């Protein structure tokens, strides 16, 4: 590489952005992230690979071990016990009833970034669709408007009219076709 290469200074400029993207300091909130309790980190380390529900990285509340459930942010021992005792769940509304009753509405909604029972695109209720993190009334309406979905390509195409590809991919993690 030549010494006058324009890539060297540009690379230096990108280093802070890369550090943030890779989990560096959070400069927006002004607060440091709380360290995970040792028990949570140990439980995550002991969790078998089968607990990673799918390639999507979301734990299925019907299949996940108690240790894996306990590693979800905001989860308490009481919530884990309540979830495992109430299995199997037919839908996310049932999961939400149990979780919000043990850890509260806000913590339950936050847990859905990691814990989710995939919902059927063609059969899910509006209430269930609204539990998907980041989905509001307008997007729930769009999910329902294009039913019946014949394949996931149709979902990507129709929902892609409203959000970018990255958001479509994120939403796709929460749904399935029966």
mmCIF file of C-alpha atoms in Angstrom:
data_model
loop_
_atom_site.group_PDB
_atom_site.id
_atom_site.type_symbol
_atom_site.label_atom_id
_atom_site.label_comp_id
_atom_site.label_asym_id
_atom_site.label_seq_id
_atom_site.Cartn_x
_atom_site.Cartn_y
_atom_site.Cartn_z
ATOM 1 C CA UNK A 1 0.000 0.000 0.000
ATOM 2 C CA UNK A 2 1.314 3.451 -0.838
ATOM 3 C CA UNK A 3 1.935 5.937 1.962
ATOM 4 C CA UNK A 4 -0.366 8.452 0.240
ATOM 5 C CA UNK A 5 -3.283 6.036 0.137
ATOM 6 C CA UNK A 6 -6.629 7.695 0.977
ATOM 7 C CA UNK A 7 -7.757 4.550 2.784
ATOM 8 C CA UNK A 8 -5.539 4.999 5.821
ATOM 9 C CA UNK A 9 -7.140 8.278 7.079
ATOM 10 C CA UNK A 10 -10.637 7.029 6.250
ATOM 11 C CA UNK A 11 -9.910 3.869 8.224
ATOM 12 C CA UNK A 12 -8.892 5.949 11.210
ATOM 13 C CA UNK A 13 -12.118 7.909 10.973
ATOM 14 C CA UNK A 14 -14.156 4.708 10.986
ATOM 15 C CA UNK A 15 -12.512 3.235 14.092
ATOM 16 C CA UNK A 16 -14.786 5.026 16.608
ATOM 17 C CA UNK A 17 -17.879 3.958 14.669
ATOM 18 C CA UNK A 18 -16.667 0.376 14.551
ATOM 19 C CA UNK A 19 -15.955 0.442 18.274
ATOM 20 C CA UNK A 20 -19.521 1.563 18.968
ATOM 21 C CA UNK A 21 -21.001 -1.012 16.598
ATOM 22 C CA UNK A 22 -19.031 -3.758 18.295
ATOM 23 C CA UNK A 23 -20.294 -2.906 21.761
ATOM 24 C CA UNK A 24 -18.123 0.021 22.716
ATOM 25 C CA UNK A 25 -19.185 2.741 25.120
ATOM 26 C CA UNK A 26 -22.711 4.108 24.828
ATOM 27 C CA UNK A 27 -22.273 7.803 24.210
ATOM 28 C CA UNK A 28 -25.970 8.570 23.720
ATOM 29 C CA UNK A 29 -27.302 7.716 27.143
ATOM 30 C CA UNK A 30 -24.389 8.892 29.234
ATOM 31 C CA UNK A 31 -24.803 5.761 31.328
ATOM 32 C CA UNK A 32 -22.661 2.679 31.384
ATOM 33 C CA UNK A 33 -24.397 -0.620 30.786
ATOM 34 C CA UNK A 34 -24.932 -2.667 33.892
ATOM 35 C CA UNK A 35 -22.763 -5.721 34.108
ATOM 36 C CA UNK A 36 -24.680 -8.976 33.857
ATOM 37 C CA UNK A 37 -24.922 -10.852 37.135
ATOM 38 C CA UNK A 38 -22.472 -13.735 37.394
ATOM 39 C CA UNK A 39 -25.351 -16.206 37.759
ATOM 40 C CA UNK A 40 -26.888 -15.055 34.458
ATOM 41 C CA UNK A 41 -23.569 -15.293 32.645
ATOM 42 C CA UNK A 42 -22.923 -18.761 34.095
ATOM 43 C CA UNK A 43 -26.404 -19.936 33.127
ATOM 44 C CA UNK A 44 -25.884 -18.706 29.581
ATOM 45 C CA UNK A 45 -22.551 -20.506 29.398
ATOM 46 C CA UNK A 46 -24.147 -23.770 30.574
ATOM 47 C CA UNK A 47 -27.092 -23.561 28.201
ATOM 48 C CA UNK A 48 -27.023 -26.293 25.559
ATOM 49 C CA UNK A 49 -26.903 -25.237 21.921
ATOM 50 C CA UNK A 50 -30.401 -26.669 21.426
ATOM 51 C CA UNK A 51 -31.787 -23.822 23.541
ATOM 52 C CA UNK A 52 -31.000 -21.354 20.778
ATOM 53 C CA UNK A 53 -34.480 -22.008 19.413
ATOM 54 C CA UNK A 54 -33.743 -21.369 15.767
ATOM 55 C CA UNK A 55 -31.147 -19.650 13.630
ATOM 56 C CA UNK A 56 -33.093 -16.459 14.389
ATOM 57 C CA UNK A 57 -31.652 -16.363 17.902
ATOM 58 C CA UNK A 58 -35.025 -16.139 19.687
ATOM 59 C CA UNK A 59 -35.732 -18.578 22.489
ATOM 60 C CA UNK A 60 -38.986 -20.480 22.140
ATOM 61 C CA UNK A 61 -40.771 -20.366 25.526
ATOM 62 C CA UNK A 62 -42.161 -23.862 24.893
ATOM 63 C CA UNK A 63 -38.733 -25.428 24.333
ATOM 64 C CA UNK A 64 -36.121 -23.375 26.169
ATOM 65 C CA UNK A 65 -34.540 -24.760 29.324
ATOM 66 C CA UNK A 66 -35.055 -23.016 32.644
ATOM 67 C CA UNK A 67 -31.393 -21.949 32.514
ATOM 68 C CA UNK A 68 -31.835 -20.360 29.088
ATOM 69 C CA UNK A 69 -35.029 -18.596 30.185
ATOM 70 C CA UNK A 70 -33.243 -17.304 33.282
ATOM 71 C CA UNK A 71 -30.551 -15.757 31.085
ATOM 72 C CA UNK A 72 -33.099 -13.481 29.364
ATOM 73 C CA UNK A 73 -32.757 -9.882 30.531
ATOM 74 C CA UNK A 74 -35.327 -8.986 33.178
ATOM 75 C CA UNK A 75 -36.326 -12.580 33.853
ATOM 76 C CA UNK A 76 -36.750 -13.627 37.476
ATOM 77 C CA UNK A 77 -36.847 -17.064 39.077
ATOM 78 C CA UNK A 78 -40.604 -16.630 39.579
ATOM 79 C CA UNK A 79 -41.086 -15.792 35.892
ATOM 80 C CA UNK A 80 -39.065 -18.825 34.799
ATOM 81 C CA UNK A 81 -41.063 -21.063 37.133
ATOM 82 C CA UNK A 82 -44.361 -19.606 35.891
ATOM 83 C CA UNK A 83 -43.378 -20.037 32.226
ATOM 84 C CA UNK A 84 -42.208 -23.618 32.610
ATOM 85 C CA UNK A 85 -45.303 -24.543 34.651
ATOM 86 C CA UNK A 86 -47.707 -23.076 32.076
ATOM 87 C CA UNK A 87 -46.238 -24.874 29.044
ATOM 88 C CA UNK A 88 -47.183 -25.508 26.317
ATOM 89 C CA UNK A 89 -48.270 -22.100 25.078
ATOM 90 C CA UNK A 90 -50.630 -21.840 22.127
ATOM 91 C CA UNK A 91 -49.650 -18.250 21.303
ATOM 92 C CA UNK A 92 -47.768 -15.182 22.497
ATOM 93 C CA UNK A 93 -50.835 -13.690 24.171
ATOM 94 C CA UNK A 94 -50.733 -16.632 26.583
ATOM 95 C CA UNK A 95 -46.987 -16.134 27.140
ATOM 96 C CA UNK A 96 -47.584 -12.426 27.710
ATOM 97 C CA UNK A 97 -50.296 -13.106 30.282
ATOM 98 C CA UNK A 98 -47.873 -15.214 32.335
ATOM 99 C CA UNK A 99 -44.862 -12.929 31.952
ATOM 100 C CA UNK A 100 -46.619 -9.622 32.529
ATOM 101 C CA UNK A 101 -48.207 -11.123 35.629
ATOM 102 C CA UNK A 102 -44.815 -12.034 37.093
ATOM 103 C CA UNK A 103 -42.347 -9.393 35.881
ATOM 104 C CA UNK A 104 -44.683 -6.625 34.733
ATOM 105 C CA UNK A 105 -45.771 -5.293 31.358
ATOM 106 C CA UNK A 106 -42.626 -3.320 30.519
ATOM 107 C CA UNK A 107 -40.186 -6.104 31.409
ATOM 108 C CA UNK A 108 -42.291 -8.669 29.548
ATOM 109 C CA UNK A 109 -42.299 -6.538 26.396
ATOM 110 C CA UNK A 110 -38.522 -6.074 26.681
ATOM 111 C CA UNK A 111 -38.041 -9.845 27.011
ATOM 112 C CA UNK A 112 -39.564 -10.353 23.553
ATOM 113 C CA UNK A 113 -36.300 -9.169 22.018
ATOM 114 C CA UNK A 114 -34.926 -12.576 23.117
ATOM 115 C CA UNK A 115 -37.939 -14.774 23.852
ATOM 116 C CA UNK A 116 -40.669 -15.451 21.320
ATOM 117 C CA UNK A 117 -43.145 -18.077 20.166
ATOM 118 C CA UNK A 118 -43.326 -17.604 16.376
ATOM 119 C CA UNK A 119 -46.764 -16.430 15.320
ATOM 120 C CA UNK A 120 -48.649 -17.606 12.270
ATOM 121 C CA UNK A 121 -48.836 -14.825 9.705
ATOM 122 C CA UNK A 122 -52.226 -15.993 8.479
ATOM 123 C CA UNK A 123 -53.882 -16.688 11.833
ATOM 124 C CA UNK A 124 -52.360 -14.403 14.488
ATOM 125 C CA UNK A 125 -54.651 -11.951 16.226
ATOM 126 C CA UNK A 126 -53.998 -8.223 16.195
ATOM 127 C CA UNK A 127 -53.235 -8.451 19.914
ATOM 128 C CA UNK A 128 -50.531 -11.037 19.233
ATOM 129 C CA UNK A 129 -49.000 -9.067 16.335
ATOM 130 C CA UNK A 130 -48.811 -5.962 18.540
ATOM 131 C CA UNK A 131 -46.569 -7.870 20.972
ATOM 132 C CA UNK A 132 -43.802 -7.994 18.344
ATOM 133 C CA UNK A 133 -41.203 -5.440 19.472
ATOM 134 C CA UNK A 134 -41.533 -2.234 17.476
ATOM 135 C CA UNK A 135 -44.878 -3.076 15.854
ATOM 136 C CA UNK A 136 -47.654 -0.547 16.294
ATOM 137 C CA UNK A 137 -51.225 -0.318 15.063
ATOM 138 C CA UNK A 138 -50.255 0.756 11.549
ATOM 139 C CA UNK A 139 -47.786 -2.091 10.993
ATOM 140 C CA UNK A 140 -50.177 -4.629 12.546
ATOM 141 C CA UNK A 141 -52.756 -3.470 10.017
ATOM 142 C CA UNK A 142 -50.248 -4.024 7.187
ATOM 143 C CA UNK A 143 -49.477 -7.540 8.467
ATOM 144 C CA UNK A 144 -53.192 -8.350 8.336
ATOM 145 C CA UNK A 145 -54.020 -6.524 5.098
ATOM 146 C CA UNK A 146 -52.033 -8.892 2.880
ATOM 147 C CA UNK A 147 -53.435 -12.154 4.253
ATOM 148 C CA UNK A 148 -53.339 -14.882 3.255
ATOM 149 C CA UNK A 149 -49.605 -15.065 2.767
ATOM 150 C CA UNK A 150 -48.609 -17.854 0.409
ATOM 151 C CA UNK A 151 -44.877 -17.667 1.154
ATOM 152 C CA UNK A 152 -42.302 -15.621 3.039
ATOM 153 C CA UNK A 153 -41.298 -13.834 -0.161
ATOM 154 C CA UNK A 154 -44.776 -12.299 -0.235
ATOM 155 C CA UNK A 155 -44.336 -11.150 3.385
ATOM 156 C CA UNK A 156 -40.950 -9.601 2.563
ATOM 157 C CA UNK A 157 -42.319 -7.873 -0.529
ATOM 158 C CA UNK A 158 -45.475 -6.469 1.096
ATOM 159 C CA UNK A 159 -43.970 -5.393 4.426
ATOM 160 C CA UNK A 160 -40.921 -4.101 2.520
ATOM 161 C CA UNK A 161 -43.185 -1.396 1.100
ATOM 162 C CA UNK A 162 -43.232 0.201 4.555
ATOM 163 C CA UNK A 163 -39.847 -0.557 6.117
ATOM 164 C CA UNK A 164 -36.303 -1.229 4.915
ATOM 165 C CA UNK A 165 -34.794 -4.689 4.327
ATOM 166 C CA UNK A 166 -33.110 -4.783 7.729
ATOM 167 C CA UNK A 167 -36.414 -4.179 9.512
ATOM 168 C CA UNK A 168 -38.198 -6.758 7.337
ATOM 169 C CA UNK A 169 -35.527 -9.307 8.310
ATOM 170 C CA UNK A 170 -35.964 -8.414 11.990
ATOM 171 C CA UNK A 171 -39.752 -8.757 11.777
ATOM 172 C CA UNK A 172 -39.436 -12.043 9.916
ATOM 173 C CA UNK A 173 -37.782 -13.563 13.011
ATOM 174 C CA UNK A 174 -41.130 -13.298 14.817
ATOM 175 C CA UNK A 175 -43.398 -14.935 12.242
ATOM 176 C CA UNK A 176 -43.936 -18.222 10.427
ATOM 177 C CA UNK A 177 -46.207 -19.720 7.823
ATOM 178 C CA UNK A 178 -48.147 -22.842 8.712
#
